[in-house]
Amino acid sequence: MAALVRNEKKLHLKERLTHTGKNILLNKEKYFLILPGVVWYAIFAYIPIFGLSLAFKKFIAKDGIFGSPWVGMINFQNVFADPAFAQSILTTLRINAGRLIFVFPFPILFALLFNEVRIGRSKKVLQSIFTFPHFLSWVIVASIMINILGQQGLVNSFLKAVFGIQSIKFLGTPSYFQPLVYITDIWKSAGWSAIIYMAAISGIDTEQYEAAEIDGSSRFQRMWYITLPGIRPTIVVLFILAVGNLMSGGFEQIFNLSNAATWKVAETLDMYIYRITFRGSVDFSFSAAVSLFRSVINLVLLLAADRVSRRIGGSGLLA
Amino acid sequence: MSAKSKHKYIRNRFELMDVVILIFLIIHAIVIIVPFISVIGTSFATQREAAASKLMLFPTKEPTIDNYYRLFQDPRIAIGYKTTSLILLIGVPVNIFLTTSLAYGMTKTNYPGAKVIFYLILLTMLFNGGIVPVYLLMMQLGLIDTLWSVIFAYGVNTFYFIIMRTYMISLPDSLVESAKIDGAGEWRILFRIILPLSKPILATVLLFFAVDRWNEWFNAMIFLRRKDLIPLQLVLRNIVMDATIVGSLSIAGPRVPRFTEGIQCATIMVTMVPVMCFFPFLQKYFVKGIMIGAIKA
């Protein structure tokens, strides 16, 4: 009896295998279709991911990443012993937590206000202006900022002409660096990010507004009780993503806006990785250990934010 | 958009609130525009006028193209344009080919292994190796100091892949089925049926890739160290940073005859104007693109 069952199972498995085989043959053109893309992901996304195993190895150039010998946790011990590493984590958290508070609400505000603009043509012009800076690189935006915030730049000329204030070193003062990051971030991206919220607003049922109007609600009330709850799922998703980015993000911005005078307050984790890898004495294993730490923390933060959001009854990211 | 119809029933009243909102938005628009005007103005100004006028937005007394003239004598500008153009002209077709073929191949995940591959692709959005192993990989492949490193480091963009796939899924199934019955192969279906039907999303993704390639600088900074292989963005960075260093050193010394800020602004202009020229097309498509992406997210 038992043998019979086993036999049947074997048969079943065989059947399934031939079925899968047939399926593969049947779809062989599909495999050719995805082959180039899959090969690209394998080489340029997955080899680097497995390359992070270097964090547990001692890198020897002639052996490459995968031939280098394993050394256990030594690299991590070195990383955690470097005070600049801990400092860079604090800097990253400080800058990015500030982003959540000062930068994150702006696109929502813009979308809400933009939705209330009633003149169609001015809307289009405004939208063009708000979204344009998004398409410029941080190199260009930082160059523009260096130009207008310099000693003889537009802002200092304005302050001098109107208020008689002596020129301020906006770019060279460490305590101004964080506000500079937030303001330039809003300047460049708030209008663009608002589009996502506007897309969400256009999906809200218009009947709700009509009913509220009949009930004699004010415009502000409609904004607060209909529009805002209507885009809540979008806000939650973007907030989760922002939390997931607490340990990274903003490298291009900070790299281009910082200078010798401000690097101390500007050395985020990404800046730290850049410095130890491409400036000064190179230890690729050490860099890989920091990178692995960064990637793992990012993933954990993202999943945690997602979990919390679901627990409090909101929608999740991977819903 | 539908916001217009939403307010039709209260359109006759133009309240104080409207004025306040409009003023707020216009102020923000001015804050965005004024730096651009300042850059354009300074790029056409002489040192004398910039120094003499208290608050110069645009040179009125003696506008000049001298800054541009001097800028184009700098060999780096030609190198920058050449490098960036090559990256764009070779890179974007690579991006489009990889992304479209993968997106179409992944519209249905009903064949063995497809689901796993799809989730592995999505996983790269959550987890990546960072720049260090990529740099070592490029070294081992011998691509350092060649354009191929920059071109291949950015192949499929997972976000654009999702946008494209979502769009292709929405296309009617019957077209593909009938083509299959007629004996057309998958590649043929992709080029003859799917891509012509996906024109709007193809245009969106194409423009996004083009802008990304134009703005490419970080990978180039890491992978390319030859002096004759610098993309335009890095040329701008070098010129602005060089000038900042020179400027800080020469404050007490004799003034350099060139108008440093003017040349900086001219560099910003030559880097920015191509994006400005393409912006109207971009704007036509990006809202659609981001909406499809938003639905997925």
Coordinates of C-alpha atoms in Angstrom, one line a residue:
Chain A
M1 CA 0.0 0.0 0.0
A2 CA 2.7 2.4 1.0
A3 CA 4.7 1.5 -2.0
L4 CA 1.7 2.2 -4.2
V5 CA 1.3 5.7 -2.7
R6 CA 5.0 6.4 -3.1
N7 CA 4.8 5.2 -6.7
E8 CA 1.8 7.4 -7.3
K9 CA 3.7 10.4 -5.8
K10 CA 6.6 9.7 -8.1
L11 CA 4.3 9.5 -11.1
H12 CA 2.7 12.7 -10.0
L13 CA 6.1 14.5 -9.7
K14 CA 7.2 13.2 -13.0
E15 CA 4.0 14.4 -14.6
R16 CA 4.5 17.8 -13.0
L17 CA 8.1 18.0 -14.2
T18 CA 7.2 17.1 -17.8
H19 CA 4.4 19.6 -17.5
T20 CA 6.9 22.3 -16.4
G21 CA 9.3 21.3 -19.1
K22 CA 6.6 21.6 -21.7
N23 CA 5.7 25.0 -20.3
I24 CA 9.3 26.1 -20.6
L25 CA 9.5 25.0 -24.2
L26 CA 6.1 26.5 -24.9
N27 CA 7.3 29.8 -23.6
K28 CA 10.9 29.7 -24.8
E29 CA 10.4 32.9 -26.8
K30 CA 9.4 34.7 -23.6
Y31 CA 12.7 33.7 -22.0
F32 CA 14.6 35.2 -25.0
L33 CA 12.5 38.3 -24.6
I34 CA 13.4 38.9 -20.9
L35 CA 17.0 37.6 -21.3
P36 CA 18.7 40.9 -21.9
G37 CA 17.0 42.6 -19.0
V38 CA 17.5 39.6 -16.7
V39 CA 21.2 39.4 -17.6
W40 CA 21.5 43.1 -16.8
Y41 CA 19.9 42.7 -13.4
A42 CA 22.1 39.6 -12.7
I43 CA 25.3 41.4 -13.5
F44 CA 24.8 44.9 -12.4
A45 CA 22.3 44.5 -9.6
Y46 CA 22.8 41.0 -8.1
I47 CA 26.5 40.6 -8.4
P48 CA 27.0 43.8 -6.5
I49 CA 24.4 42.6 -3.9
F50 CA 26.4 39.4 -3.4
G51 CA 29.5 41.5 -3.6
L52 CA 28.6 42.9 -0.3
S53 CA 29.8 39.6 1.1
L54 CA 33.1 41.5 0.9
A55 CA 32.1 42.9 4.3
F56 CA 33.1 39.6 5.8
K57 CA 36.3 39.2 3.7
K58 CA 39.7 40.7 3.4
F59 CA 39.8 42.2 -0.1
I60 CA 42.8 41.1 -2.2
A61 CA 42.7 42.8 -5.6
K62 CA 44.1 39.9 -7.7
D63 CA 41.6 37.5 -6.2
G64 CA 38.6 39.7 -6.7
I65 CA 35.5 39.9 -4.5
F66 CA 34.6 36.3 -4.6
G67 CA 38.1 34.9 -4.3
S68 CA 39.1 36.9 -1.3
P69 CA 39.5 35.1 2.0
W70 CA 36.8 35.2 4.7
V71 CA 37.8 37.0 7.9
G72 CA 34.6 37.0 9.9
M73 CA 33.4 40.2 11.7
I74 CA 36.8 42.0 11.7
N75 CA 35.6 44.7 9.2
F76 CA 32.6 45.4 11.3
Q77 CA 34.7 45.7 14.5
N78 CA 36.8 48.3 12.6
V79 CA 33.8 50.1 11.3
F80 CA 32.2 50.4 14.8
A81 CA 35.5 51.6 16.2
D82 CA 35.6 54.5 13.9
P83 CA 34.1 57.6 15.6
A84 CA 33.4 59.2 12.2
F85 CA 31.1 56.3 11.4
A86 CA 28.9 56.9 14.4
Q87 CA 29.0 60.6 13.8
S88 CA 27.9 60.1 10.2
I89 CA 24.9 58.1 11.3
L90 CA 23.8 60.8 13.7
T91 CA 24.2 63.4 11.0
T92 CA 22.2 61.3 8.5
L93 CA 19.4 60.8 11.0
R94 CA 19.4 64.5 12.0
I95 CA 19.2 65.7 8.4
N96 CA 16.6 63.2 7.3
A97 CA 14.4 63.5 10.4
G98 CA 14.4 67.2 9.7
R99 CA 13.4 66.4 6.1
L100 CA 10.4 64.5 7.4
I101 CA 9.3 67.5 9.4
F102 CA 10.1 70.4 7.2
V103 CA 10.1 69.1 3.7
F104 CA 7.6 66.3 3.6
P105 CA 4.5 68.4 4.3
F106 CA 5.2 70.9 1.5
P107 CA 4.1 68.9 -1.5
I108 CA 0.8 68.0 0.4
L109 CA 0.3 71.7 1.1
F110 CA 1.0 72.6 -2.5
A111 CA -1.4 70.0 -3.9
L112 CA -4.2 71.1 -1.5
L113 CA -3.7 74.7 -2.4
F114 CA -3.3 74.0 -6.1
N115 CA -6.5 72.1 -6.1
E116 CA -8.2 75.3 -4.9
V117 CA -6.9 77.5 -7.8
R118 CA -9.8 78.2 -10.0
I119 CA -8.3 79.8 -13.0
G120 CA -7.3 77.2 -15.5
R121 CA -4.7 79.0 -17.4
S122 CA -2.7 80.3 -14.5
K123 CA -2.8 76.7 -13.2
K124 CA -0.9 75.4 -16.1
V125 CA 1.8 78.1 -16.0
L126 CA 2.2 77.6 -12.3
Q127 CA 2.5 73.9 -12.7
S128 CA 5.2 74.3 -15.3
I129 CA 7.2 76.6 -13.0
F130 CA 6.8 74.3 -10.0
T131 CA 7.9 71.1 -11.8
F132 CA 10.8 72.4 -13.9
P133 CA 13.6 72.4 -11.3
H134 CA 13.0 68.7 -10.7
F135 CA 14.5 67.9 -14.1
L136 CA 17.8 69.7 -13.3
S137 CA 20.6 67.8 -11.7
W138 CA 21.8 68.7 -8.2
V139 CA 25.0 69.9 -9.9
I140 CA 23.1 72.6 -11.7
V141 CA 20.8 73.4 -8.8
A142 CA 23.8 73.7 -6.4
S143 CA 25.6 75.8 -8.9
I144 CA 22.6 78.2 -9.1
M145 CA 22.5 78.3 -5.3
I146 CA 26.2 79.0 -5.1
N147 CA 25.7 81.8 -7.5
I148 CA 22.7 83.5 -5.8
L149 CA 23.8 82.8 -2.2
G150 CA 27.4 83.9 -2.7
Q151 CA 29.0 87.0 -1.0
Q152 CA 28.0 89.2 -4.0
G153 CA 25.1 87.0 -4.9
L154 CA 21.5 88.1 -5.4
V155 CA 20.3 87.3 -1.9
N156 CA 23.1 89.2 -0.1
S157 CA 22.7 92.2 -2.5
F158 CA 19.0 92.2 -1.7
L159 CA 19.5 92.0 2.1
K160 CA 22.1 94.8 1.9
A161 CA 20.0 97.0 -0.4
V162 CA 16.7 96.6 1.6
F163 CA 17.8 95.9 5.2
G164 CA 21.4 97.1 5.2
I165 CA 22.6 93.7 6.5
Q166 CA 26.2 92.8 5.9
S167 CA 26.7 89.9 3.6
I168 CA 26.0 86.5 5.2
K169 CA 28.0 83.4 4.4
F170 CA 25.0 81.1 3.6
L171 CA 27.1 78.3 2.2
G172 CA 30.1 78.5 4.5
T173 CA 28.4 78.5 7.9
P174 CA 27.8 75.1 9.4
S175 CA 24.7 76.1 11.3
Y176 CA 23.0 77.2 8.1
F177 CA 23.7 74.0 6.3
Q178 CA 20.6 72.1 7.4
P179 CA 18.1 74.8 6.6
L180 CA 19.9 75.2 3.2
V181 CA 19.3 71.5 2.5
Y182 CA 15.6 71.8 3.3
I183 CA 15.0 75.0 1.4
T184 CA 16.8 73.8 -1.7
D185 CA 15.0 70.5 -1.5
I186 CA 11.7 72.2 -1.4
W187 CA 12.8 74.5 -4.2
K188 CA 13.7 71.7 -6.4
S189 CA 11.3 68.9 -5.7
A190 CA 8.1 70.1 -3.8
G191 CA 6.3 71.0 -7.0
W192 CA 7.1 67.7 -8.6
S193 CA 6.1 65.6 -5.6
A194 CA 2.8 67.5 -5.4
I195 CA 1.8 65.8 -8.7
I196 CA 1.4 62.5 -7.0
Y197 CA -0.9 64.0 -4.4
M198 CA -2.8 65.9 -7.2
A199 CA -3.3 62.6 -9.0
A200 CA -4.8 61.2 -5.7
I201 CA -7.0 64.2 -5.3
S202 CA -8.4 63.9 -8.8
G203 CA -9.5 60.4 -7.8
I204 CA -11.7 61.6 -4.9
D205 CA -15.5 61.2 -5.5
T206 CA -16.9 64.7 -6.4
E207 CA -20.3 63.8 -4.9
Q208 CA -18.7 64.1 -1.5
Y209 CA -17.9 67.8 -2.2
E210 CA -21.4 68.5 -3.5
A211 CA -23.0 66.9 -0.5
A212 CA -20.7 68.9 1.8
E213 CA -21.5 72.1 -0.1
I214 CA -25.2 71.5 0.4
D215 CA -24.6 71.0 4.1
G216 CA -23.1 74.4 4.2
S217 CA -19.5 73.5 4.8
S218 CA -16.8 76.0 4.4
R219 CA -14.0 75.5 1.9
F220 CA -11.5 74.9 4.6
Q221 CA -13.7 72.3 6.1
R222 CA -14.0 70.5 2.8
M223 CA -10.2 70.6 2.4
W224 CA -9.8 69.2 6.0
Y225 CA -12.6 66.6 6.1
I226 CA -12.7 65.4 2.5
T227 CA -9.6 66.1 0.5
L228 CA -7.1 65.4 3.2
P229 CA -8.6 62.0 4.2
G230 CA -9.0 61.2 0.5
I231 CA -5.3 61.4 -0.1
R232 CA -4.4 59.8 3.2
P233 CA -3.3 56.4 1.7
T234 CA -1.0 58.3 -0.7
I235 CA 0.5 60.2 2.2
V236 CA 1.0 57.0 4.2
V237 CA 2.8 55.2 1.3
L238 CA 5.1 58.2 0.7
F239 CA 5.8 58.5 4.4
I240 CA 6.7 54.9 4.6
L241 CA 9.1 55.3 1.7
A242 CA 10.6 58.4 3.4
V243 CA 11.1 56.5 6.6
G244 CA 12.8 53.8 4.6
N245 CA 15.1 56.4 3.3
L246 CA 16.1 57.7 6.7
M247 CA 19.6 56.3 6.4
S248 CA 20.2 57.3 2.8
G249 CA 19.0 59.7 0.3
G250 CA 20.1 63.2 -0.6
F251 CA 23.7 62.2 -1.4
E252 CA 23.8 64.2 -4.7
Q253 CA 22.3 67.2 -3.0
I254 CA 24.6 67.2 0.0
F255 CA 27.7 66.3 -2.0
N256 CA 27.2 69.4 -4.2
L257 CA 26.0 71.8 -1.6
S258 CA 28.6 71.1 1.0
N259 CA 32.2 72.5 1.0
A260 CA 35.3 72.5 3.1
A261 CA 33.7 74.8 5.6
T262 CA 30.6 72.6 6.2
W263 CA 31.7 69.1 5.6
K264 CA 31.6 68.3 9.3
V265 CA 27.9 68.8 9.5
A266 CA 27.4 67.4 6.0
E267 CA 29.0 64.0 6.4
T268 CA 26.1 61.7 6.1
L269 CA 26.5 58.0 5.9
D270 CA 26.6 58.1 2.1
M271 CA 29.2 61.0 2.2
Y272 CA 31.2 58.9 4.7
I273 CA 31.1 55.9 2.4
Y274 CA 32.2 58.1 -0.5
R275 CA 35.1 59.6 1.5
I276 CA 36.5 56.4 2.8
T277 CA 36.2 54.6 -0.5
F278 CA 37.3 57.2 -3.0
R279 CA 39.4 59.7 -0.9
G280 CA 42.5 58.8 1.0
S281 CA 43.5 55.2 1.8
V282 CA 41.2 52.7 0.4
D283 CA 40.0 49.6 2.2
F284 CA 37.2 48.1 0.1
S285 CA 36.3 45.5 2.7
F286 CA 35.7 48.3 5.3
S287 CA 33.6 50.2 2.7
A288 CA 31.6 47.1 1.9
A289 CA 30.9 46.6 5.6
V290 CA 29.5 50.1 5.9
S291 CA 27.5 49.7 2.7
L292 CA 26.0 46.4 4.0
F293 CA 25.1 48.0 7.3
R294 CA 23.4 50.9 5.4
S295 CA 21.4 48.6 3.1
V296 CA 20.2 46.4 5.9
I297 CA 19.2 49.3 8.1
N298 CA 17.3 50.8 5.2
L299 CA 15.4 47.6 4.6
V300 CA 14.6 47.1 8.3
L301 CA 13.4 50.7 8.6
L302 CA 11.2 50.3 5.5
L303 CA 9.6 47.1 6.7
A304 CA 9.2 48.5 10.2
A305 CA 7.4 51.6 8.9
D306 CA 5.2 49.3 6.7
R307 CA 4.3 47.1 9.7
V308 CA 3.5 50.1 12.0
S309 CA 1.4 51.7 9.3
R310 CA -0.7 48.5 9.0
R311 CA -0.9 48.0 12.7
I312 CA -2.5 51.5 13.1
G313 CA -5.0 50.6 10.4
G314 CA -3.5 52.3 7.5
S315 CA -2.6 50.8 4.2
G316 CA 0.7 49.1 3.8
L317 CA 3.3 49.6 1.1
L318 CA 3.2 46.0 -0.2
A319 CA -0.6 45.7 0.3
Chain B
M1 CA -8.3 68.1 -14.7
S2 CA -11.3 67.1 -12.8
A3 CA -10.6 69.7 -10.1
K4 CA -12.1 72.2 -12.5
S5 CA -15.5 70.5 -12.7
K6 CA -15.3 69.9 -9.0
H7 CA -15.7 73.6 -8.4
K8 CA -18.1 74.5 -11.2
Y9 CA -21.0 74.8 -8.8
I10 CA -19.3 77.5 -6.7
R11 CA -17.5 79.2 -9.5
N12 CA -19.4 82.4 -9.3
R13 CA -17.9 83.4 -6.0
F14 CA -14.4 84.5 -6.0
E15 CA -13.5 84.8 -2.3
L16 CA -10.7 86.3 -0.3
M17 CA -9.5 82.8 0.1
D18 CA -8.8 82.5 -3.6
V19 CA -6.7 85.6 -3.5
V20 CA -4.7 84.4 -0.5
I21 CA -4.0 81.0 -2.1
L22 CA -3.1 82.5 -5.4
I23 CA -0.7 85.0 -3.8
F24 CA 0.9 82.2 -1.8
L25 CA 1.5 80.1 -4.9
I26 CA 2.7 83.0 -7.0
I27 CA 5.2 83.9 -4.3
H28 CA 6.5 80.4 -4.5
A29 CA 6.7 80.6 -8.3
I30 CA 8.7 83.9 -8.0
V31 CA 11.1 82.2 -5.6
I32 CA 11.7 79.5 -8.2
I33 CA 12.0 81.9 -11.2
V34 CA 14.2 84.7 -9.7
P35 CA 17.3 82.5 -9.3
F36 CA 17.0 81.5 -13.0
I37 CA 16.7 85.2 -14.1
S38 CA 19.7 86.0 -12.0
V39 CA 21.7 83.3 -13.6
I40 CA 20.6 84.3 -17.1
G41 CA 21.3 88.0 -16.3
T42 CA 24.7 87.4 -14.8
S43 CA 25.8 85.2 -17.7
F44 CA 25.2 88.2 -20.1
A45 CA 26.7 90.8 -17.7
T46 CA 30.1 92.4 -17.5
Q47 CA 32.0 92.4 -14.3
R48 CA 31.7 96.2 -14.1
E49 CA 28.0 96.3 -14.3
A50 CA 27.5 93.4 -11.9
A51 CA 29.8 95.1 -9.3
A52 CA 28.3 98.6 -9.8
S53 CA 24.6 97.9 -9.6
K54 CA 23.1 97.2 -6.2
L55 CA 20.6 94.6 -7.2
M56 CA 21.1 93.4 -10.7
L57 CA 18.6 90.9 -12.2
F58 CA 19.4 91.6 -15.8
P59 CA 22.1 93.7 -17.4
T60 CA 20.6 96.8 -19.0
K61 CA 23.6 99.0 -19.7
E62 CA 26.0 96.8 -21.4
P63 CA 24.8 93.2 -22.1
T64 CA 27.6 91.1 -23.5
I65 CA 28.2 87.6 -24.8
D66 CA 31.8 87.9 -23.7
N67 CA 31.3 85.3 -20.9
Y68 CA 30.1 82.7 -23.4
Y69 CA 32.9 83.6 -25.8
R70 CA 35.5 82.9 -23.1
L71 CA 33.7 79.8 -21.9
F72 CA 33.8 78.2 -25.3
Q73 CA 37.5 78.8 -25.4
D74 CA 37.8 76.3 -22.5
P75 CA 38.4 72.9 -24.1
R76 CA 36.4 71.2 -21.3
I77 CA 33.1 72.5 -22.7
A78 CA 33.6 70.6 -26.0
I79 CA 34.7 67.5 -24.1
G80 CA 31.7 67.8 -21.9
Y81 CA 29.3 68.1 -24.8
K82 CA 30.9 65.2 -26.6
T83 CA 31.0 62.9 -23.6
T84 CA 27.4 63.6 -22.5
S85 CA 26.1 63.3 -26.1
L86 CA 27.8 59.9 -26.4
I87 CA 26.4 58.7 -23.1
L88 CA 22.9 59.9 -24.2
L89 CA 23.0 58.5 -27.7
I90 CA 24.3 55.1 -26.8
G91 CA 22.8 54.9 -23.3
V92 CA 19.2 55.8 -24.0
P93 CA 18.7 53.1 -26.7
V94 CA 20.2 50.5 -24.3
N95 CA 17.9 51.7 -21.5
I96 CA 14.8 51.5 -23.8
F97 CA 15.7 48.2 -25.3
L98 CA 16.3 46.5 -22.0
T99 CA 13.3 48.1 -20.3
T100 CA 10.7 47.5 -23.0
S101 CA 11.7 43.9 -23.8
L102 CA 11.7 43.1 -20.1
A103 CA 8.4 44.9 -19.5
Y104 CA 6.6 43.1 -22.3
G105 CA 8.1 39.7 -21.3
M106 CA 6.9 40.3 -17.8
T107 CA 3.3 41.4 -18.6
K108 CA 2.2 37.8 -17.8
T109 CA 4.0 35.9 -15.1
N110 CA 2.3 32.6 -16.0
Y111 CA 5.4 30.7 -17.2
P112 CA 7.9 28.9 -15.0
G113 CA 10.2 31.1 -13.1
A114 CA 8.6 34.4 -14.2
K115 CA 7.1 35.2 -10.7
V116 CA 10.4 34.6 -9.0
I117 CA 12.2 36.8 -11.5
F118 CA 9.6 39.6 -11.1
Y119 CA 10.0 39.6 -7.3
L120 CA 13.8 39.6 -7.6
I121 CA 13.5 42.6 -9.8
L122 CA 11.2 44.4 -7.4
L123 CA 13.6 43.5 -4.5
T124 CA 16.3 45.7 -6.1
M125 CA 14.1 48.7 -5.2
L126 CA 14.4 47.8 -1.5
F127 CA 17.9 46.5 -1.4
N128 CA 21.0 47.3 -3.4
G129 CA 24.7 46.9 -3.1
G130 CA 25.7 50.5 -3.3
I131 CA 28.5 52.0 -5.2
V132 CA 31.5 50.1 -3.7
P133 CA 30.8 46.6 -5.2
V134 CA 29.7 48.2 -8.5
Y135 CA 33.0 50.0 -8.7
L136 CA 34.9 46.7 -8.0
L137 CA 32.8 45.0 -10.6
M138 CA 33.6 47.6 -13.2
M139 CA 37.2 47.2 -12.3
Q140 CA 37.1 43.5 -12.9
L141 CA 35.2 43.9 -16.1
G142 CA 37.9 46.3 -17.3
L143 CA 35.3 49.0 -17.9
I144 CA 36.9 51.7 -15.8
D145 CA 37.8 54.7 -17.9
T146 CA 35.6 53.7 -20.7
L147 CA 32.1 55.0 -21.5
W148 CA 30.6 51.5 -21.2
S149 CA 31.0 51.6 -17.4
V150 CA 28.6 54.7 -17.3
I151 CA 26.3 53.2 -19.9
F152 CA 25.9 49.8 -18.3
A153 CA 25.8 51.0 -14.7
Y154 CA 22.3 52.4 -15.5
G155 CA 20.4 49.8 -17.5
V156 CA 16.9 49.0 -16.5
N157 CA 15.2 51.6 -14.1
T158 CA 12.9 49.4 -12.0
F159 CA 10.4 52.3 -11.5
Y160 CA 10.1 52.9 -15.3
F161 CA 9.9 49.2 -15.8
I162 CA 6.9 49.0 -13.5
I163 CA 5.2 52.0 -15.2
M164 CA 5.7 50.4 -18.6
R165 CA 4.6 47.0 -17.6
T166 CA 1.5 48.4 -16.0
Y167 CA 0.6 50.2 -19.2
M168 CA 1.2 47.1 -21.3
I169 CA -1.0 45.0 -19.1
S170 CA -3.8 47.4 -19.8
L171 CA -3.6 46.7 -23.5
P172 CA -6.3 44.3 -24.9
D173 CA -5.2 40.7 -24.8
S174 CA -7.0 39.7 -28.0
L175 CA -4.5 41.6 -30.2
V176 CA -1.6 39.5 -29.0
E177 CA -3.6 36.3 -29.2
S178 CA -4.7 36.9 -32.8
A179 CA -1.1 37.8 -33.8
K180 CA 0.1 34.5 -32.2
I181 CA -2.5 32.6 -34.1
D182 CA -1.1 34.2 -37.3
G183 CA 2.2 32.8 -36.3
A184 CA 4.0 36.0 -35.2
G185 CA 6.9 35.6 -32.8
E186 CA 7.2 37.4 -29.5
W187 CA 9.8 39.9 -30.7
R188 CA 7.7 40.7 -33.7
I189 CA 4.6 41.2 -31.5
L190 CA 6.6 43.5 -29.3
F191 CA 7.9 45.7 -32.2
R192 CA 4.8 45.5 -34.4
I193 CA 1.9 45.6 -32.0
I194 CA 2.9 46.4 -28.4
L195 CA 5.3 49.3 -29.0
P196 CA 3.1 51.2 -31.5
L197 CA 0.2 50.9 -29.0
S198 CA 2.4 52.0 -26.1
K199 CA 3.6 55.3 -27.7
P200 CA 2.5 57.6 -24.9
I201 CA 4.3 55.6 -22.2
L202 CA 7.2 55.0 -24.5
A203 CA 7.6 58.7 -25.0
T204 CA 7.4 59.3 -21.2
V205 CA 10.0 56.7 -20.4
L206 CA 12.2 57.8 -23.3
L207 CA 12.2 61.4 -22.1
F208 CA 12.8 60.3 -18.5
F209 CA 15.8 58.2 -19.5
A210 CA 17.1 61.1 -21.7
V211 CA 17.0 63.5 -18.8
D212 CA 18.6 61.0 -16.5
R213 CA 21.4 60.4 -19.0
W214 CA 21.9 64.2 -19.5
N215 CA 22.1 64.7 -15.8
E216 CA 24.5 61.8 -15.3
W217 CA 27.6 62.8 -13.2
F218 CA 28.1 60.6 -10.2
N219 CA 28.9 57.3 -12.0
A220 CA 31.1 59.3 -14.4
M221 CA 32.9 60.9 -11.5
I222 CA 33.7 57.4 -10.0
F223 CA 34.3 55.4 -13.2
L224 CA 35.9 57.9 -15.6
R225 CA 39.1 59.6 -14.6
R226 CA 40.5 60.5 -18.0
K227 CA 40.7 64.2 -18.7
D228 CA 39.2 63.8 -22.1
L229 CA 36.2 61.9 -20.9
I230 CA 34.2 64.2 -18.6
P231 CA 30.4 64.7 -18.9
L232 CA 29.0 68.2 -19.1
Q233 CA 27.6 68.1 -15.5
L234 CA 31.1 67.4 -14.1
V235 CA 32.6 70.2 -16.3
L236 CA 30.1 72.5 -14.7
R237 CA 31.0 71.2 -11.3
N238 CA 34.6 71.7 -11.9
I239 CA 34.2 75.2 -13.3
V240 CA 32.0 76.3 -10.4
M241 CA 34.3 74.7 -7.7
D242 CA 37.5 75.9 -9.4
A243 CA 36.2 79.4 -9.5
T244 CA 35.1 79.2 -5.9
I245 CA 38.6 78.2 -4.8
V246 CA 40.3 80.8 -7.1
G247 CA 37.9 83.4 -5.9
S248 CA 38.6 82.8 -2.2
L249 CA 42.3 83.0 -2.8
S250 CA 42.4 86.1 -4.8
I251 CA 40.2 88.3 -2.6
A252 CA 43.2 90.3 -1.4
G253 CA 45.2 90.1 -4.5
P254 CA 44.7 91.8 -7.9
R255 CA 41.4 91.1 -9.6
V256 CA 41.4 88.5 -12.3
P257 CA 40.4 90.0 -15.6
R258 CA 37.8 87.4 -16.3
F259 CA 34.4 87.8 -14.8
T260 CA 34.3 84.5 -12.8
E261 CA 30.6 84.6 -11.8
G262 CA 29.6 85.4 -15.4
I263 CA 31.5 82.5 -16.8
Q264 CA 30.0 80.2 -14.1
C265 CA 26.5 81.3 -15.0
A266 CA 27.3 80.9 -18.7
T267 CA 28.3 77.3 -17.9
I268 CA 25.0 76.8 -15.9
M269 CA 23.2 78.0 -19.0
V270 CA 24.8 75.8 -21.5
T271 CA 24.2 72.8 -19.2
M272 CA 20.6 73.8 -18.5
V273 CA 19.2 75.1 -21.8
P274 CA 18.9 71.7 -23.5
V275 CA 16.7 70.5 -20.6
M276 CA 14.7 73.7 -20.9
C277 CA 14.1 73.0 -24.6
F278 CA 12.8 69.5 -23.9
F279 CA 10.7 70.5 -20.9
P280 CA 7.5 71.2 -22.9
F281 CA 7.6 67.7 -24.3
L282 CA 8.4 66.3 -20.9
Q283 CA 5.6 68.1 -19.3
K284 CA 3.2 66.8 -21.9
Y285 CA 3.9 63.2 -20.8
F286 CA 5.2 63.1 -17.2
V287 CA 1.8 63.6 -15.5
K288 CA 0.5 60.5 -17.3
G289 CA 3.6 58.6 -16.4
I290 CA 3.6 59.4 -12.8
M291 CA -0.1 58.7 -12.4
I292 CA 0.4 55.2 -13.8
G293 CA 3.3 54.8 -11.4
A294 CA 1.2 56.1 -8.5
I295 CA -1.5 53.6 -9.1
K296 CA 1.0 50.9 -8.8
A297 CA 2.7 52.3 -5.7

